[in-house]
Tab-separated table of C-alpha atoms and ligand atoms in Angstrom:
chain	number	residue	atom	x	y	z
V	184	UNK	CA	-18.162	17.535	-66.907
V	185	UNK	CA	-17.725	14.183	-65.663
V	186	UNK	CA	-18.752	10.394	-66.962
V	187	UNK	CA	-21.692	10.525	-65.431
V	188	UNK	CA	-22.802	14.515	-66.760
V	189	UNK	CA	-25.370	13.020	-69.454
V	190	UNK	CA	-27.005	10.335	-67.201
V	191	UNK	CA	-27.480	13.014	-64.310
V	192	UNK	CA	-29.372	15.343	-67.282
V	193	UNK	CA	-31.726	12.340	-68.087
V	194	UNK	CA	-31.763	12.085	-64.440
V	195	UNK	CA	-33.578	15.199	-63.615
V	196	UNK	CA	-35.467	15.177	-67.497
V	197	UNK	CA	-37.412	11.714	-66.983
V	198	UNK	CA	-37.714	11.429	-63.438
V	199	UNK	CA	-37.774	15.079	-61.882
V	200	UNK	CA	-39.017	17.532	-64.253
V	201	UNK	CA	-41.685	14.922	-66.112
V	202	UNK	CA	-42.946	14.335	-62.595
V	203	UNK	CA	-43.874	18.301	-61.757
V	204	UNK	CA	-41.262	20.098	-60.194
V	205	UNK	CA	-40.641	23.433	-61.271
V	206	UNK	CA	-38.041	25.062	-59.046
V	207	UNK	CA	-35.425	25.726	-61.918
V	208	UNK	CA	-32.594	26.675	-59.589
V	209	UNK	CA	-33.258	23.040	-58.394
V	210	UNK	CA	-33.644	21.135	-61.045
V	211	UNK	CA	-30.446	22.952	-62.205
V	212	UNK	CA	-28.847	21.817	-59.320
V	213	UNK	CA	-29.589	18.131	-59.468
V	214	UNK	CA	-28.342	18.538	-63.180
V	215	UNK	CA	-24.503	19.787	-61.322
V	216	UNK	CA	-24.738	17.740	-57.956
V	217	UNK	CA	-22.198	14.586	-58.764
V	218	UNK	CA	-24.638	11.822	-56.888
V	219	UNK	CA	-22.258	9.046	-57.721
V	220	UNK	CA	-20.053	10.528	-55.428
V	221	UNK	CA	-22.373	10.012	-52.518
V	222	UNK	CA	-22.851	6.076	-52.864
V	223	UNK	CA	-19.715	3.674	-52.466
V	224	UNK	CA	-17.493	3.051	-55.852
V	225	UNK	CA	-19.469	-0.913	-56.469
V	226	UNK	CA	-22.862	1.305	-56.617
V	227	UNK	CA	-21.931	4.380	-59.046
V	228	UNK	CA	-22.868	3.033	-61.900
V	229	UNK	CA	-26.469	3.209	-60.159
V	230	UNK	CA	-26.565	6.159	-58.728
V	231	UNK	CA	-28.621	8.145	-61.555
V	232	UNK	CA	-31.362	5.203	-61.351
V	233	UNK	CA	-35.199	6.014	-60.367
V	234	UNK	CA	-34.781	4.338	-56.390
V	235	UNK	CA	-32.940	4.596	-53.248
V	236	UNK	CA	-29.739	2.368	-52.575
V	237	UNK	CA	-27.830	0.947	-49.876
V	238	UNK	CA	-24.686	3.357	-48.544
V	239	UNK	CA	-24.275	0.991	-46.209
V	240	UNK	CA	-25.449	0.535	-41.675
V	241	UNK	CA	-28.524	-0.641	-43.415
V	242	UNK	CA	-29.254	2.793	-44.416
V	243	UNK	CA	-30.590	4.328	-48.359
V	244	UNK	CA	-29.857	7.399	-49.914
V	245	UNK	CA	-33.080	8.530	-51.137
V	246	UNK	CA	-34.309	8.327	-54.389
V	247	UNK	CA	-33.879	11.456	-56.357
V	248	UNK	CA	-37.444	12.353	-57.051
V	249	UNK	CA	-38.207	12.311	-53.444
V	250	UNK	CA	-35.054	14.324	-52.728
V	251	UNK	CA	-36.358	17.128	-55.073
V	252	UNK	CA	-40.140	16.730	-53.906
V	253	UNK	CA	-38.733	17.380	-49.988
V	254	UNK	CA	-36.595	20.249	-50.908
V	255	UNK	CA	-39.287	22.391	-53.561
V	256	UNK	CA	-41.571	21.719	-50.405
V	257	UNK	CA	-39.323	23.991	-48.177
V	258	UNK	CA	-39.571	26.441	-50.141
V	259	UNK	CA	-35.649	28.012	-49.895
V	260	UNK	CA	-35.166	31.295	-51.239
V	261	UNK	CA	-30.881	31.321	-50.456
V	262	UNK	CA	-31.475	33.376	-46.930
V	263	UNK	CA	-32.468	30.192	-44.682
V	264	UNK	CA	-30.851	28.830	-41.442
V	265	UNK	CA	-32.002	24.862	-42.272
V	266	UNK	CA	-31.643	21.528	-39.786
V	267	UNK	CA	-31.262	18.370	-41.189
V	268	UNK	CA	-31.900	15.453	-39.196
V	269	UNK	CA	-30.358	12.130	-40.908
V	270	UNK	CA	-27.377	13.260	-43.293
V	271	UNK	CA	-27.116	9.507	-44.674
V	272	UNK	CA	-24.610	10.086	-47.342
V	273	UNK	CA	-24.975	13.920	-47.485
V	274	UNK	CA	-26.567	14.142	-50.764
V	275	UNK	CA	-29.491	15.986	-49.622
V	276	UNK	CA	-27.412	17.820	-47.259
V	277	UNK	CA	-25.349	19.318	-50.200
V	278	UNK	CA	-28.620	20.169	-51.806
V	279	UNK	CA	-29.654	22.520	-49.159
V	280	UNK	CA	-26.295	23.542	-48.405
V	281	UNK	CA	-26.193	25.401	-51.915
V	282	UNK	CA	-30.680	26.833	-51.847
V	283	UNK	CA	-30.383	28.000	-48.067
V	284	UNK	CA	-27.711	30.305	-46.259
V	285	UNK	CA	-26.762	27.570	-43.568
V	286	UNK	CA	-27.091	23.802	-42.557
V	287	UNK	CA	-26.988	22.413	-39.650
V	288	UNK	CA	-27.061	18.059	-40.172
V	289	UNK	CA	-27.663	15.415	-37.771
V	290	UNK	CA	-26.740	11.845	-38.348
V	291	UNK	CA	-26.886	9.500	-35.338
V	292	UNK	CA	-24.201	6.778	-36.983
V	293	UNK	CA	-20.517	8.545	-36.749
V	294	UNK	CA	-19.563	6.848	-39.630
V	295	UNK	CA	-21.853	7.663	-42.037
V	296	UNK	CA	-21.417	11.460	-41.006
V	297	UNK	CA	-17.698	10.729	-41.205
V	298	UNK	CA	-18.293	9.983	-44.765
V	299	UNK	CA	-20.824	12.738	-45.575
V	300	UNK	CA	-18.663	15.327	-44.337
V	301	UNK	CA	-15.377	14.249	-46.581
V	302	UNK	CA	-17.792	14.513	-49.877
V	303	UNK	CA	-19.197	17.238	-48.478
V	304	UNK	CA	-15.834	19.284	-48.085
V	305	UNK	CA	-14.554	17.670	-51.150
V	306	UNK	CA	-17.466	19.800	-53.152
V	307	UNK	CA	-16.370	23.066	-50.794
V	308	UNK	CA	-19.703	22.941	-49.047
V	309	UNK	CA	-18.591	24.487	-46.117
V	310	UNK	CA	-21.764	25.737	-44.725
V	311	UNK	CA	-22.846	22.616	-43.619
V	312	UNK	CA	-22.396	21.902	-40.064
V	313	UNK	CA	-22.925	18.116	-38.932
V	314	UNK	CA	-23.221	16.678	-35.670
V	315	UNK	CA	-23.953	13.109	-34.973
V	316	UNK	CA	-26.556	12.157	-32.584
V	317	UNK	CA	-30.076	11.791	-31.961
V	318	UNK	CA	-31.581	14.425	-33.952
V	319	UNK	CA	-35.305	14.106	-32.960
V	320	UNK	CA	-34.157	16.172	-30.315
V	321	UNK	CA	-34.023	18.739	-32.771
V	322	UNK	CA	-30.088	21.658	-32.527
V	323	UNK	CA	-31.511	23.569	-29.448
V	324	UNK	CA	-28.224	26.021	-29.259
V	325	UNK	CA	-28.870	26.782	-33.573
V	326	UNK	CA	-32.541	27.070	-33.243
V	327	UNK	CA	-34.969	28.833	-35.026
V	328	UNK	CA	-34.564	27.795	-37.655
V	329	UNK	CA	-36.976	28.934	-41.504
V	330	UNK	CA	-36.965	24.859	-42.163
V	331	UNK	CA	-36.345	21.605	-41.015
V	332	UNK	CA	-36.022	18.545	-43.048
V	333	UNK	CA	-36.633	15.180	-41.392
V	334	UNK	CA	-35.217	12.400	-43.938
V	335	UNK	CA	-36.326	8.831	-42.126
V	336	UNK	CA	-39.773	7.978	-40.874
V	337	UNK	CA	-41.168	9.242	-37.902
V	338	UNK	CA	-44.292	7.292	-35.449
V	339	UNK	CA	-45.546	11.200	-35.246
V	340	UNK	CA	-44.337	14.794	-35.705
V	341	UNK	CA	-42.123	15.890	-32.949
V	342	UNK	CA	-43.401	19.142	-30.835
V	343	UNK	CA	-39.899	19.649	-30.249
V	344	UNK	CA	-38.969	20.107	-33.847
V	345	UNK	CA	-42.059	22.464	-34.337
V	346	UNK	CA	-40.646	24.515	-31.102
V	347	UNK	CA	-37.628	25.019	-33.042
V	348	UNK	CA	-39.054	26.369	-36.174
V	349	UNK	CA	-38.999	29.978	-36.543
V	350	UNK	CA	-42.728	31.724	-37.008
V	351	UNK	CA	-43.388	30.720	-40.743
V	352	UNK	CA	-40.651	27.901	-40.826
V	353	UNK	CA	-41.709	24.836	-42.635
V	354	UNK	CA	-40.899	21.474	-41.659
V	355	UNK	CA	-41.075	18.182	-44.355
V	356	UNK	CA	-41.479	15.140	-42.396
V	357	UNK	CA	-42.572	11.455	-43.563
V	358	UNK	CA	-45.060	10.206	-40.725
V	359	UNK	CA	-46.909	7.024	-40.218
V	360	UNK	CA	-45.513	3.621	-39.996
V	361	UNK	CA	-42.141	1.730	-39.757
V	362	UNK	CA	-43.016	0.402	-43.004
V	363	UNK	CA	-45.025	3.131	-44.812
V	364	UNK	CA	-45.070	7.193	-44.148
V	365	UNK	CA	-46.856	9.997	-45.510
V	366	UNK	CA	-45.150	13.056	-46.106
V	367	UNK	CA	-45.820	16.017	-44.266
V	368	UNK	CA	-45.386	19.545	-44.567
V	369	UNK	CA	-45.760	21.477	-41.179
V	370	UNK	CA	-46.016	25.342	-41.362
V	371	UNK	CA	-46.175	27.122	-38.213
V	372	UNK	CA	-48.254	30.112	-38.100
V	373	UNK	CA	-47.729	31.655	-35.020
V	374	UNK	CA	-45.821	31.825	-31.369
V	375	UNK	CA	-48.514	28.990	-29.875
V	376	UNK	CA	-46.730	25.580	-31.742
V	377	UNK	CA	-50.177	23.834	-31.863
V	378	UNK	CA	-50.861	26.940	-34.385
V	379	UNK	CA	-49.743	24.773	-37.683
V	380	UNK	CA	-50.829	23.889	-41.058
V	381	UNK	CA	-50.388	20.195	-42.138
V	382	UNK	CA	-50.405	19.444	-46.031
V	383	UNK	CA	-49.834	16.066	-46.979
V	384	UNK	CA	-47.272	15.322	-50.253
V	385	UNK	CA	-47.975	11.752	-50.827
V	386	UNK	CA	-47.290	8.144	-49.847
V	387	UNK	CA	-43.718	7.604	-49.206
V	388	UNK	CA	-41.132	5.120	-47.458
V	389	UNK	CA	-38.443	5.971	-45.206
V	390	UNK	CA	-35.723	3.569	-43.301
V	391	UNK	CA	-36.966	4.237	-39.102
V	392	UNK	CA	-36.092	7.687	-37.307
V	393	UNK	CA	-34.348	6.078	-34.533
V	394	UNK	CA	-34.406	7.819	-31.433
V	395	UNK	CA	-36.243	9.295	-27.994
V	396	UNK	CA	-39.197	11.023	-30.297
V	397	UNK	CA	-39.061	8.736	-33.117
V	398	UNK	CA	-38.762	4.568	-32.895
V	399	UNK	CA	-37.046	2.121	-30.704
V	400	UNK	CA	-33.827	1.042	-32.241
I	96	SAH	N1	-30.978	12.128	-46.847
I	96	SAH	C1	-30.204	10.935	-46.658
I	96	SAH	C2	-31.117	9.865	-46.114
I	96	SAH	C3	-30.416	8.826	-45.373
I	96	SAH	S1	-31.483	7.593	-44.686
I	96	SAH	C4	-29.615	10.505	-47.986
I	96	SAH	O1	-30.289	10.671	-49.006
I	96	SAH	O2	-28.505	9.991	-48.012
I	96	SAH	C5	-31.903	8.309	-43.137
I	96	SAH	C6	-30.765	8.584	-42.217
I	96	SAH	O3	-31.327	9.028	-40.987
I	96	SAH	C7	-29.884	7.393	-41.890
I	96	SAH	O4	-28.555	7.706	-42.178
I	96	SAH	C8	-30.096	7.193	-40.380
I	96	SAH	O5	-28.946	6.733	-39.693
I	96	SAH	C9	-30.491	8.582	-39.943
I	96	SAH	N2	-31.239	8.669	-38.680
I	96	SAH	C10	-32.241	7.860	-38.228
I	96	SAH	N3	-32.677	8.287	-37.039
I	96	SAH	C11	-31.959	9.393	-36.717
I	96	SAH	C12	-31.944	10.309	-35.613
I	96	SAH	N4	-32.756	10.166	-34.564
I	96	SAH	N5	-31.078	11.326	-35.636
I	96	SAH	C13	-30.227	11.510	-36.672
I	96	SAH	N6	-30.179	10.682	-37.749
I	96	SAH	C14	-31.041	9.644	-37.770
């Protein structure tokens, strides 16, 4: 237990559970996950609150809710090779690290990965592999991979990314926009990649996905 134990509870209770997700070893999850440890020390008091927040390179950590509406849309069952692309603080990243088998992260600013990675060891999640670059590109050498998780908003869905998804593999991506997205889930169905579903999970708002198959910076 920690200081912050009882607001992380009320956390998940009025803004996670209330608002429909059901995946208990989630939920349980967000209930043990130390957030405050993700934003810097000024911010900590915040870090249980109902919205993203600055960690700094103009970059958010996402607000919880969408965190846990992302990673119940993936679908992990503990077996799962998962990419990442935009580690931010790691929050998410620590998340999946502890519903899939493996992560593989990609930030494209070194020091924000610098970061992640320290909280991310300091909470033994040594599955986690992170690499900073351009991760629209997708992690050819780690590919397939059962899901990929795109955390800033994209102009369209990548074909590269959907190339990289095993047969099945689900990818959550917000599309649309620089200033508004909606968030996708892309399951492919077969070898051909134009073979996918698309579901749509709602309005959101993502900082850019900077890079050769997302914005200009
Ligand atoms: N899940 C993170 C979200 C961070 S915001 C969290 O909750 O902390 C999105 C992140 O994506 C930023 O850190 C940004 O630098 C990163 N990003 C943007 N474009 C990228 C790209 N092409 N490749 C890798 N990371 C990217």
């Amino acid at each position: 237990m920690d200081r912050y134990a009882k607001q992380r509870m009320r956390m998940v209770d009025a803004q996670i559970r209330s608002r429909g997700i059901k995946d208990i070893c989630l939920l349980k999850l967000m209930e043990k996950i130390p957030r405050h440890l993700f934003v810097e020390e000024a911010m900590m008091d915040q870090a249980y609150n109902d919205n993203p927040l600055p960690i700094g390179e103009r970059q958010t950590i996402s607000q919880p809710y969408i965190v846990a509406l992302m990673t119940e849309a993936l679908a992990l069952t503990g077996k799962e090779k998962v990419l990442e692309i935009g580690t931010g603080s790691g929050y998410q990243t620590a998340i999946l690290a502890e519903l899939a088998d493996r992560v593989c992260s990609i930030e494209r600013i070194a020091s924000l990965a610098g970061m992640a990675r320290k909280t991310l060891d300091y909470l033994n999640a040594f599955n986690v592999a992170i690499r900073v670059g351009d991760g629209t590109y997708g992690w050819k050498e780690e590919a397939p991979f059962d899901a990929i998780l795109v955390t800033a908003g994209a102009p369209k869905v990548p074909p590269i990314l959907v190339e990289q998804l095993g047969v099945g593999g689900r990818l959550v991506i917000p599309v649309g926009s620089r200033s508004t997205q909606t968030l996708l889930k892309v399951t492919r169905l077969s070898e051909n990649i134009e073979d996918v579903k698309k579901e749509d999970l709602g309005g959101c708002r993502f900082v850019d996905l900077i890079g050769e198959h997302g914005w200009e910076n």
